[in-house]
Coordinates of C-alpha atoms in Angstrom, one line a residue:
M929 CA 0.0 0.0 0.0
M930 CA 1.4 3.4 -1.0
T931 CA 2.3 5.9 1.7
N932 CA 1.0 9.5 1.7
E933 CA 4.4 10.7 0.6
Q934 CA 4.4 8.3 -2.4
T935 CA 0.9 9.3 -3.3
S936 CA 1.8 13.0 -3.1
K937 CA 4.8 12.4 -5.4
K938 CA 2.7 10.6 -7.8
R939 CA 0.2 13.4 -7.9
R940 CA 2.9 16.0 -8.5
R941 CA 4.3 14.0 -11.4
M942 CA 4.5 15.9 -14.7
S943 CA 4.2 14.0 -17.9
L944 CA 7.1 14.0 -20.4
K945 CA 4.9 15.6 -23.0
W946 CA 4.4 18.7 -20.7
K947 CA 8.1 18.8 -19.8
W948 CA 9.0 18.7 -23.5
A949 CA 6.4 21.3 -24.4
L950 CA 7.4 23.6 -21.6
G951 CA 11.1 23.1 -22.2
T952 CA 11.0 23.7 -26.0
G953 CA 8.5 26.5 -25.5
T954 CA 10.7 28.2 -23.0
G955 CA 13.8 27.8 -25.1
V956 CA 12.2 29.0 -28.3
F957 CA 10.5 31.9 -26.5
V958 CA 13.8 33.0 -25.1
I959 CA 15.4 32.9 -28.5
F960 CA 12.4 34.6 -30.1
T961 CA 12.6 37.3 -27.4
I962 CA 16.3 37.9 -28.0
V963 CA 15.8 38.1 -31.8
L964 CA 12.9 40.5 -31.5
G965 CA 14.8 42.5 -28.9
L966 CA 17.7 42.9 -31.4
L967 CA 15.4 43.8 -34.2
F968 CA 13.6 46.3 -31.9
S969 CA 16.9 47.8 -30.9
S970 CA 18.1 48.1 -34.5
F971 CA 14.8 49.7 -35.6
T972 CA 14.8 52.2 -32.8
S973 CA 18.5 53.0 -33.5
V974 CA 17.6 53.8 -37.1
L975 CA 14.7 56.0 -35.9
L976 CA 17.0 57.8 -33.5
R977 CA 19.6 58.4 -36.2
Q978 CA 16.9 59.9 -38.3
E979 CA 15.9 62.3 -35.5
R980 CA 19.5 63.3 -35.0
R981 CA 19.9 64.0 -38.8
R982 CA 16.6 66.0 -38.7
T983 CA 18.0 68.1 -35.8
N984 CA 21.3 68.6 -37.6
D985 CA 19.6 69.6 -40.8
A986 CA 17.6 72.2 -38.9
I987 CA 20.8 73.7 -37.5
N988 CA 22.3 73.8 -41.0
V989 CA 19.2 75.5 -42.5
V990 CA 19.2 78.2 -39.9
S991 CA 22.9 78.7 -40.0
Q992 CA 22.9 79.0 -43.8
H993 CA 20.1 81.6 -43.8
L994 CA 21.8 83.8 -41.0
N995 CA 25.5 83.7 -41.8
A996 CA 25.2 86.5 -44.4
H997 CA 24.9 89.2 -41.7
V998 CA 28.0 91.3 -41.1
N999 CA 27.2 92.4 -37.6
D1000 CA 26.0 90.5 -34.6
L1001 CA 22.6 89.0 -34.9
T1002 CA 19.6 90.9 -33.6
S1003 CA 15.9 90.4 -33.5
D1004 CA 15.5 92.8 -36.5
D1005 CA 17.9 90.7 -38.5
V1006 CA 16.5 87.3 -37.7
E1007 CA 12.8 87.9 -37.7
P1008 CA 12.5 88.7 -41.5
V1009 CA 14.5 85.7 -42.4
L1010 CA 13.0 83.1 -40.1
R1011 CA 9.5 84.5 -39.9
P1012 CA 8.8 86.1 -43.3
R1013 CA 5.6 88.3 -43.4
E1014 CA 4.9 87.8 -47.1
N1015 CA 3.5 84.5 -48.4
P1016 CA 6.4 82.9 -50.3
Y1017 CA 4.0 80.7 -52.2
Q1018 CA 3.8 81.3 -56.0
P1019 CA 1.6 79.3 -58.3
H1020 CA 3.3 76.9 -60.5
N1021 CA 4.2 78.3 -63.9
P1022 CA 4.7 75.6 -66.6
S1023 CA 7.1 78.0 -68.5
K1024 CA 9.4 78.1 -65.5
P1025 CA 10.1 74.4 -64.5
D1026 CA 13.0 75.4 -62.3
Q1027 CA 10.8 77.6 -60.1
Q1028 CA 11.7 76.9 -56.4
H1029 CA 9.5 79.5 -54.6
N1030 CA 7.0 76.9 -53.6
L1031 CA 5.8 76.8 -50.0
Y1032 CA 6.7 73.1 -49.6
N1033 CA 10.2 73.7 -51.0
D1034 CA 11.1 76.3 -48.5
A1035 CA 13.5 74.7 -46.0
I1036 CA 12.9 77.4 -43.4
I1037 CA 9.1 76.9 -43.5
R1038 CA 9.5 73.1 -43.3
T1039 CA 11.9 73.4 -40.4
L1040 CA 10.0 75.8 -38.3
A1041 CA 6.6 74.1 -39.0
N1042 CA 7.8 70.9 -37.5
D1043 CA 5.9 70.4 -34.2
N1044 CA 8.8 68.3 -32.8
L1045 CA 11.4 71.1 -33.3
A1046 CA 11.9 74.1 -31.1
V1047 CA 14.4 76.5 -32.9
S1048 CA 16.0 79.3 -30.9
V1049 CA 18.6 81.9 -32.0
Y1050 CA 20.8 83.8 -29.6
D1051 CA 23.2 86.8 -30.1
R1052 CA 26.8 86.7 -29.1
S1053 CA 26.0 87.6 -25.5
G1054 CA 23.5 84.7 -25.2
T1055 CA 20.3 86.8 -25.4
E1056 CA 17.5 85.1 -27.2
V1057 CA 16.6 87.0 -30.4
F1058 CA 14.2 84.4 -31.9
A1059 CA 12.2 81.4 -30.8
S1060 CA 9.9 79.3 -33.0
R1061 CA 8.2 78.0 -29.8
V1062 CA 9.0 77.9 -26.1
D1063 CA 12.2 75.9 -25.5
P1064 CA 12.7 75.1 -21.8
Q1065 CA 16.3 74.0 -22.5
P1066 CA 18.7 76.6 -21.1
F1067 CA 21.2 78.3 -23.4
V1068 CA 24.7 77.0 -23.4
S1069 CA 27.5 78.9 -25.3
V1070 CA 29.4 76.5 -27.5
T1071 CA 32.4 76.9 -29.9
T1072 CA 31.6 73.8 -31.9
R1073 CA 28.5 72.0 -33.0
Q1074 CA 27.1 69.6 -30.4
L1075 CA 24.3 67.0 -30.7
K1076 CA 23.3 65.0 -27.7
L1077 CA 20.4 63.5 -25.8
S1078 CA 19.2 65.3 -22.8
H1079 CA 16.5 64.9 -20.2
L1080 CA 13.6 67.3 -20.0
D1081 CA 10.8 66.9 -17.5
G1082 CA 11.3 63.2 -17.3
H1083 CA 11.6 62.8 -21.1
V1084 CA 14.5 62.3 -23.4
V1085 CA 15.0 64.9 -26.1
Y1086 CA 17.6 65.6 -28.7
V1087 CA 19.4 69.0 -28.3
G1088 CA 21.6 70.5 -30.9
R1089 CA 23.7 73.6 -30.4
A1090 CA 26.0 75.4 -32.9
P1091 CA 27.7 78.8 -33.3
I1092 CA 26.7 80.9 -36.4
Y1093 CA 29.8 82.1 -38.2
K1094 CA 29.9 85.1 -40.5
Q1095 CA 30.0 84.0 -44.1
H1096 CA 33.6 83.4 -45.4
S1097 CA 34.9 84.2 -41.9
K1098 CA 35.4 82.5 -38.6
R1099 CA 33.8 85.3 -36.6
I1100 CA 30.8 84.2 -34.5
V1101 CA 27.7 86.4 -35.0
G1102 CA 25.3 84.3 -32.8
Y1103 CA 24.1 80.9 -31.8
V1104 CA 21.4 78.5 -32.8
Q1105 CA 19.8 75.9 -30.5
V1106 CA 17.4 73.2 -31.8
T1107 CA 15.5 71.0 -29.4
N1108 CA 13.9 67.9 -30.9
Q1109 CA 11.1 66.6 -28.6
L1110 CA 11.2 63.2 -30.3
N1111 CA 7.4 62.9 -30.1
G1112 CA 7.2 60.9 -33.3
Y1113 CA 10.1 58.7 -32.2
W1114 CA 8.5 57.9 -28.9
R1115 CA 5.1 57.2 -30.5
T1116 CA 6.7 54.8 -32.9
Y1117 CA 8.8 53.3 -30.0
Q1118 CA 5.7 52.7 -27.9
R1119 CA 3.6 51.4 -30.8
T1120 CA 6.3 49.0 -32.0
G1121 CA 7.0 47.8 -28.4
S1122 CA 3.3 47.1 -27.9
I1123 CA 3.2 45.2 -31.2
L1124 CA 6.3 43.1 -30.2
I1125 CA 4.8 42.3 -26.8
V1126 CA 1.6 41.1 -28.4
L1127 CA 3.7 39.1 -30.9
L1128 CA 5.7 37.6 -28.0
L1129 CA 2.5 36.5 -26.2
I1130 CA 1.0 35.0 -29.4
G1131 CA 4.3 33.4 -30.2
L1132 CA 4.5 31.9 -26.7
L1133 CA 1.0 30.5 -27.0
A1134 CA 1.7 29.1 -30.5
I1135 CA 5.0 27.6 -29.5
S1136 CA 3.5 25.9 -26.4
V1137 CA 0.7 24.4 -28.4
F1138 CA 3.0 23.4 -31.2
G1139 CA 5.5 21.9 -28.7
Y1140 CA 2.8 19.9 -27.0
V1141 CA 1.3 18.6 -30.2
L1142 CA 4.8 17.7 -31.5
A1143 CA 5.7 16.0 -28.2
S1144 CA 2.4 14.1 -28.3
Y1145 CA 3.2 12.9 -31.8
F1146 CA 6.8 11.9 -31.2
L1147 CA 6.2 10.4 -27.8
R1148 CA 3.1 8.4 -28.9
P1149 CA 5.1 5.2 -29.0
I1150 CA 6.0 5.6 -25.3
S1151 CA 2.3 5.5 -24.4
D1152 CA 2.0 2.3 -26.5
I1153 CA 5.0 0.8 -24.9
S1154 CA 3.7 1.7 -21.4
A1155 CA 0.3 0.2 -22.2
T1156 CA 1.9 -3.0 -23.6
I1157 CA 4.2 -3.4 -20.5
S1158 CA 1.2 -2.9 -18.2
K1159 CA -0.8 -5.6 -20.0
A1160 CA 2.2 -7.9 -19.9
S1161 CA 2.8 -7.4 -16.2
E1162 CA -0.9 -8.1 -15.5
D1163 CA -1.0 -11.2 -17.8
P1164 CA 2.4 -12.6 -18.9
Q1165 CA 0.7 -14.6 -21.6
S1166 CA -1.0 -11.5 -23.1
S1167 CA -0.7 -11.3 -26.9
S1168 CA -0.7 -7.5 -26.8
R1169 CA 2.3 -6.0 -28.6
V1170 CA 3.5 -2.5 -29.4
P1171 CA 2.0 -1.4 -32.8
E1172 CA 4.6 -1.4 -35.6
S1173 CA 6.0 2.0 -36.3
R1174 CA 7.6 3.2 -39.6
R1175 CA 9.4 6.2 -38.1
N1176 CA 12.7 4.4 -38.1
D1177 CA 14.0 6.2 -35.0
E1178 CA 15.1 5.2 -31.5
L1179 CA 11.6 4.7 -30.2
S1180 CA 10.7 2.4 -33.1
D1181 CA 13.9 0.4 -32.3
L1182 CA 12.8 0.3 -28.7
S1183 CA 9.3 -0.9 -29.7
A1184 CA 10.7 -3.6 -31.9
L1185 CA 13.1 -4.7 -29.2
L1186 CA 10.3 -4.9 -26.6
N1187 CA 8.1 -6.9 -29.0
R1188 CA 11.0 -9.4 -29.5
M1189 CA 11.5 -9.6 -25.8
L1190 CA 7.8 -10.3 -25.3
D1191 CA 7.8 -12.9 -28.0
Q1192 CA 10.8 -14.5 -26.5
M1193 CA 9.1 -14.5 -23.1
Q1194 CA 6.0 -16.0 -24.6
R1195 CA 8.1 -18.8 -26.2
Y1196 CA 9.7 -19.5 -22.8
I1197 CA 6.3 -19.7 -21.2
D1198 CA 5.0 -22.0 -23.9
Q1199 CA 8.1 -24.1 -23.7
Q1200 CA 7.7 -24.4 -19.9
Q1201 CA 4.1 -25.4 -20.2
Q1202 CA 4.7 -27.8 -23.0
F1203 CA 7.7 -29.2 -21.1
V1204 CA 5.6 -29.8 -18.0
G1205 CA 2.7 -31.2 -20.0
D1206 CA 5.0 -33.5 -22.0
V1207 CA 6.9 -34.7 -19.0
S1208 CA 3.8 -35.4 -16.9
H1209 CA 2.3 -37.3 -19.8
E1210 CA 5.3 -39.4 -20.7
L1211 CA 6.2 -40.1 -17.0
R1212 CA 2.8 -41.3 -16.2
T1213 CA 3.3 -44.7 -17.8
P1214 CA 6.7 -45.6 -16.2
V1215 CA 5.6 -44.3 -12.9
A1216 CA 2.4 -46.4 -13.1
I1217 CA 4.5 -49.5 -14.0
I1218 CA 6.9 -48.9 -11.1
Q1219 CA 4.0 -48.3 -8.8
G1220 CA 2.3 -51.5 -10.0
H1221 CA 5.4 -53.6 -9.4
M1222 CA 5.9 -52.1 -5.9
E1223 CA 2.3 -52.8 -5.0
L1224 CA 2.7 -56.3 -6.3
L1225 CA 5.8 -56.8 -4.2
N1226 CA 4.2 -55.2 -1.2
R1227 CA 1.3 -57.6 -1.3
W1228 CA 2.9 -61.0 -1.9
G1229 CA 5.6 -60.8 -4.6
K1230 CA 8.5 -60.1 -2.2
D1231 CA 8.2 -63.7 -1.0
D1232 CA 8.5 -65.1 -4.6
P1233 CA 12.1 -64.7 -5.8
E1234 CA 11.0 -64.9 -9.5
V1235 CA 8.4 -62.2 -9.1
L1236 CA 10.8 -60.1 -7.0
N1237 CA 13.6 -60.3 -9.6
E1238 CA 11.1 -59.6 -12.5
S1239 CA 9.7 -56.5 -10.7
I1240 CA 13.1 -55.1 -9.8
Q1241 CA 14.4 -55.5 -13.4
A1242 CA 11.2 -53.9 -14.8
S1243 CA 11.4 -51.0 -12.3
L1244 CA 15.1 -50.4 -13.1
A1245 CA 14.3 -50.4 -16.8
E1246 CA 11.6 -47.9 -16.4
T1247 CA 13.8 -45.8 -14.2
K1248 CA 16.5 -45.7 -16.9
R1249 CA 13.9 -44.8 -19.4
M1250 CA 12.7 -41.9 -17.2
Q1251 CA 16.3 -40.8 -16.9
S1252 CA 16.7 -40.8 -20.6
L1253 CA 13.4 -39.1 -21.2
V1254 CA 14.3 -36.3 -18.7
Q1255 CA 17.7 -35.8 -20.4
E1256 CA 16.2 -35.6 -23.8
M1257 CA 13.6 -33.1 -22.6
L1258 CA 16.3 -31.0 -21.2
D1259 CA 18.2 -31.2 -24.5
L1260 CA 15.1 -30.2 -26.4
S1261 CA 14.6 -27.2 -24.0
R1262 CA 18.2 -26.1 -24.6
A1263 CA 17.8 -26.6 -28.4
E1264 CA 15.0 -24.0 -28.3
Q1265 CA 17.3 -21.4 -26.9
V1266 CA 20.3 -21.7 -29.2
E1267 CA 19.4 -18.5 -31.1
I1268 CA 20.0 -16.6 -27.8
D1269 CA 22.9 -18.5 -26.2
F1270 CA 25.0 -19.8 -29.2
R1271 CA 24.8 -17.3 -32.0
N1272 CA 27.7 -16.4 -34.2
Q1273 CA 29.6 -19.7 -33.9
V1274 CA 31.9 -21.0 -36.6
T1275 CA 32.3 -24.7 -37.4
D1276 CA 34.0 -26.7 -40.2
I1277 CA 31.1 -28.9 -41.3
K1278 CA 33.4 -31.1 -43.4
M1279 CA 35.5 -32.1 -40.4
V1280 CA 32.5 -32.8 -38.1
V1281 CA 30.7 -34.9 -40.7
N1282 CA 33.8 -37.0 -41.2
Q1283 CA 34.4 -37.4 -37.5
V1284 CA 30.8 -38.6 -36.8
F1285 CA 30.9 -40.9 -39.8
N1286 CA 34.1 -42.6 -38.6
N1287 CA 32.8 -42.9 -35.0
F1288 CA 29.7 -44.8 -36.3
K1289 CA 31.8 -47.0 -38.5
M1290 CA 33.7 -48.0 -35.3
I1291 CA 30.8 -48.6 -32.9
H1292 CA 28.6 -50.4 -35.5
P1293 CA 31.0 -52.8 -37.3
D1294 CA 28.0 -54.9 -38.5
F1295 CA 26.8 -51.9 -40.7
T1296 CA 28.0 -50.8 -44.0
F1297 CA 28.6 -47.0 -44.0
S1298 CA 29.4 -45.0 -47.1
L1299 CA 30.3 -41.3 -47.5
D1300 CA 30.1 -39.2 -50.6
D1301 CA 32.1 -36.0 -49.8
D1302 CA 32.0 -33.4 -52.5
L1303 CA 33.6 -30.7 -50.5
R1304 CA 37.2 -30.2 -51.6
K1305 CA 38.2 -27.8 -48.7
P1306 CA 37.1 -26.9 -45.2
T1307 CA 33.6 -25.4 -45.3
Y1308 CA 32.5 -23.2 -42.5
V1309 CA 29.0 -22.7 -41.2
S1310 CA 27.5 -20.6 -38.4
M1311 CA 26.7 -23.4 -35.9
F1312 CA 28.1 -24.5 -32.5
R1313 CA 30.2 -27.6 -33.1
D1314 CA 28.6 -29.7 -30.3
H1315 CA 25.2 -28.9 -31.7
L1316 CA 26.1 -29.9 -35.2
E1317 CA 27.6 -33.1 -33.9
Q1318 CA 24.5 -33.8 -31.8
V1319 CA 22.2 -33.4 -34.9
L1320 CA 24.4 -35.8 -37.0
I1321 CA 24.4 -38.3 -34.2
I1322 CA 20.6 -38.2 -33.9
L1323 CA 20.2 -38.7 -37.7
M1324 CA 22.8 -41.5 -37.9
D1325 CA 21.4 -43.2 -34.8
N1326 CA 17.9 -43.1 -36.2
A1327 CA 19.2 -44.6 -39.5
V1328 CA 20.9 -47.4 -37.6
K1329 CA 17.8 -48.1 -35.5
Y1330 CA 15.5 -48.4 -38.5
S1331 CA 17.8 -50.3 -40.8
Q1332 CA 17.7 -53.8 -39.2
T1333 CA 17.0 -55.7 -42.3
R1334 CA 19.4 -54.0 -44.7
K1335 CA 22.2 -52.8 -42.5
E1336 CA 23.5 -50.0 -44.7
V1337 CA 23.7 -46.2 -44.2
H1338 CA 24.7 -43.7 -46.8
V1339 CA 26.0 -40.2 -46.0
S1340 CA 26.5 -37.4 -48.5
L1341 CA 28.1 -34.0 -48.1
S1342 CA 27.7 -31.3 -50.8
E1343 CA 27.2 -27.6 -51.4
D1344 CA 25.5 -25.4 -53.9
G1345 CA 27.6 -22.2 -53.5
R1346 CA 25.5 -20.7 -50.7
N1347 CA 24.5 -23.7 -48.5
A1348 CA 26.1 -26.9 -47.3
Q1349 CA 23.9 -30.0 -47.3
V1350 CA 24.3 -33.2 -45.3
S1351 CA 22.1 -36.1 -46.2
V1352 CA 21.7 -39.4 -44.2
Q1353 CA 20.0 -42.2 -46.0
D1354 CA 18.8 -45.5 -44.4
F1355 CA 17.2 -48.5 -46.1
G1356 CA 14.7 -49.3 -43.4
E1357 CA 11.0 -49.5 -43.3
G1358 CA 10.4 -45.9 -44.4
I1359 CA 7.6 -43.5 -43.4
A1360 CA 4.1 -43.5 -44.8
P1361 CA 3.0 -40.3 -46.6
E1362 CA 0.4 -39.5 -44.0
N1363 CA 3.0 -39.5 -41.3
M1364 CA 5.6 -37.3 -43.0
D1365 CA 4.3 -34.1 -41.5
R1366 CA 4.4 -35.5 -38.0
V1367 CA 7.8 -37.1 -38.0
F1368 CA 9.5 -34.1 -36.2
N1369 CA 6.7 -33.7 -33.6
R1370 CA 7.6 -34.4 -30.0
F1371 CA 7.2 -38.0 -28.8
Y1372 CA 6.1 -39.1 -32.3
R1373 CA 7.2 -42.6 -33.2
V1374 CA 6.5 -44.3 -36.6
D1375 CA 6.4 -47.7 -34.8
K1376 CA 5.8 -47.1 -31.2
A1377 CA 6.4 -50.7 -30.2
R1378 CA 9.7 -51.1 -31.9
S1379 CA 10.8 -47.6 -30.8
R1380 CA 10.2 -48.4 -27.2
E1381 CA 12.1 -51.7 -27.6
K1382 CA 15.1 -49.6 -28.9
G1383 CA 14.8 -47.1 -26.1
G1384 CA 13.6 -44.2 -28.2
N1385 CA 11.3 -41.5 -26.7
G1386 CA 10.4 -39.8 -30.0
L1387 CA 12.4 -36.6 -29.1
G1388 CA 15.5 -37.0 -31.2
L1389 CA 14.2 -35.6 -34.5
S1390 CA 12.5 -32.8 -32.6
I1391 CA 15.8 -31.9 -31.0
A1392 CA 17.6 -32.0 -34.3
K1393 CA 14.9 -29.8 -36.0
R1394 CA 15.0 -27.2 -33.2
L1395 CA 18.8 -27.1 -33.3
V1396 CA 19.1 -26.6 -37.0
E1397 CA 16.3 -24.1 -37.3
G1398 CA 17.9 -22.2 -34.3
Y1399 CA 20.8 -21.5 -36.6
N1400 CA 18.6 -20.5 -39.5
G1401 CA 19.0 -23.8 -41.3
R1402 CA 16.5 -26.2 -42.8
V1403 CA 15.6 -29.9 -42.1
S1404 CA 13.7 -32.0 -44.6
V1405 CA 12.8 -35.6 -45.1
E1406 CA 12.1 -37.8 -48.1
S1407 CA 10.8 -41.3 -47.6
S1408 CA 9.3 -44.3 -49.4
L1409 CA 7.4 -46.8 -47.3
G1410 CA 9.4 -50.1 -47.3
H1411 CA 12.5 -48.6 -48.9
G1412 CA 13.9 -46.2 -46.4
S1413 CA 14.2 -42.5 -45.7
I1414 CA 16.6 -39.6 -46.5
F1415 CA 17.0 -36.8 -43.9
Q1416 CA 18.8 -33.7 -45.1
I1417 CA 20.0 -30.6 -43.2
S1418 CA 21.0 -27.4 -45.0
L1419 CA 23.2 -24.6 -43.4
H1420 CA 24.4 -21.3 -44.8
I1421 CA 28.1 -21.3 -45.8
L1422 CA 30.1 -18.4 -44.3
S1423 CA 32.2 -16.2 -46.6
D1424 CA 35.8 -15.5 -45.6
Q1425 CA 34.8 -12.0 -44.4
E1426 CA 31.9 -13.3 -42.3
R1427 CA 34.1 -16.1 -40.8
H1428 CA 36.9 -13.7 -39.8
H1429 CA 34.5 -11.3 -38.3
L1430 CA 32.8 -13.9 -36.2
E1431 CA 36.2 -15.4 -35.1
E1432 CA 37.3 -11.9 -34.0
L1433 CA 34.2 -11.5 -31.9
Q1434 CA 34.8 -14.9 -30.3
A1435 CA 38.4 -14.0 -29.6
T1436 CA 37.3 -10.8 -27.7
Q1437 CA 34.6 -12.6 -25.7
E1438 CA 35.4 -12.7 -22.0
P1439 CA 35.1 -16.1 -20.2
G1440 CA 31.7 -16.5 -18.5
K1441 CA 30.2 -13.6 -20.5
S1442 CA 27.6 -14.1 -23.2
L1443 CA 28.3 -13.1 -26.7
D1444 CA 25.6 -10.4 -26.6
E1445 CA 27.2 -8.8 -23.6
T1446 CA 30.6 -8.8 -25.4
L1447 CA 29.1 -7.2 -28.5
K1448 CA 27.4 -4.5 -26.5
D1449 CA 30.7 -3.8 -24.6
S1450 CA 32.5 -3.4 -27.9
N1451 CA 29.8 -1.3 -29.5
L1452 CA 29.3 -3.9 -32.2
L1453 CA 25.7 -4.6 -31.2
E1454 CA 23.3 -1.7 -31.2

C-alpha cells in the first residue's frame, strides 16, 4: 500500500509531454525574445539616427540663412529671415520648370513648422533674439556643433547647439539651438514595443501548443510501450504488442526490441508449459509401471524370488527410461534457446561430418557405411560444433535403428555455393506419406512398439529440428514406405569475411560472458 508521501509524489508527477512542451516552448521563447529585442533595438536606433539627422539639418538650414549678416545677430535681422511676413508661395508656372519658390520647397518653413522642433537663435551675448516656440532648454554657449540626448521633465530629447559664423569668416555672430522633442520617435517606439509584446505572447502560446502537439506525436510510441508493458505485467501470456512504427528512430527500435523480448518470453512460457505437460504425460506410464510392481511386491511378490527379480528388473528399466526421457527433454529445451545462447559460432562442417561418420563405423561394425564427400576444402557454417555433432548423431542413430534388415547407411556431403547439405539415407521401413508431417513432432514414433524396444522416446528428431532451425538452417525428409528415408540438413556457408568477423568476436569474448554482452561492450551490437 502506498504511503501518503508516495501518493503525493505521484500526484505531483509531470508528464514527459508537458516537460517537452514547456522546455521547448521556453527555449524557443527566449530565442524569439532575443531576436525581437535585437530587431527592436536596431529599428529604434535607425529612428534615433533619423531624428539626429533632422536636428542637424535644422541647424544647417538656420545657420545658412543667417550667416550672411555682417554684424552681430539681432531680432530685427533674424525675424524677417526666419518668420517672413509675405507669403512665399507662388503658383506653378509651366514655362518656369525650375521655379523653387513653392511653400513646400522652402526649407525654413518646413523646419519651423515641424511640431517636434523648437528653434531658438541667440546673439553673441547669449540673449534670445528668436524662438519658433517655447524651449525650456537653457542656453549654453558652444564653440563647436554639439548634438546630444538630454533629459527634460522626465523625457529624453535631442538637443543640438552650434555657433553661427559670418560667411567666409570664422567670426561668431550668434548661436542656434534646436530641441527635438522626439514625439514621433516615442510614439513609434511605444507602438512598436506594444506590437512586439503582443507578438511575443501570441508566439509563446503558439510555440507551447505546437510543442505539446509535436511532443504528443513523437512520444506516442512511449504510451503504446507503457500500455503494452502494463498488460504484460498483468498477464504474462498477453498477446498485446507495441504497434509497428515506420518512423525508423530510437523509439521504433525500442518498440521492436520490446516486441522481440515479449515474443521470447512467450516462447519460454509456452516451452515451460509444454515441457511440464509432455513430461507429466510421458512419465505417467513408467511411474504407473513402477508403482504396480511395488504394490505387487508389497502384497505378496517379495516372498517369490522370481516375481521379485522380475519386478526389480522392470522397475530399473523404467527408471532408466525416465532418466533418458528427462535428459532428452532438457536437450530439447536447450535446443529451443540456441538462437540466444549460441549465436555467431563457426564450425567446419566437413570435419565434423567425417568425425561422426568414422565414429559410427567404429561402434557399428556390422553396418555398411558409405560417405560421398563433394567438399574439396574446409567449409564453415555458423553453428556450434557440439550442436552440429548432436544433430548428426541423432540422424545417424535413427538410421541405424530403423535399418535392421538391410544394414546400410549412406551419408553425403555437398554444397550449392550458398548452403552446405548433409544427407543421411537409411534403407529401413520408411515413413508413410500421411506421417511425413508429424515425424518431427515431440514423442512421435513411426512404430511405437519397436521404438520403445530400442529405447527411443520420440524426441531425437524434434531436438535436431530445433537445433538446425535455431541457426537459420533447414531440415527436410524424403521417404518411401518399405524402402527407407533420407534426412537432409542445409546450413548457410560463411564467406571468408563473415568467418573472420565472427572469429574476431569470439576472440574478444570474455570467459563467462555471453556473446551479446561482449558485442554490447565493444559497441558492435546496437
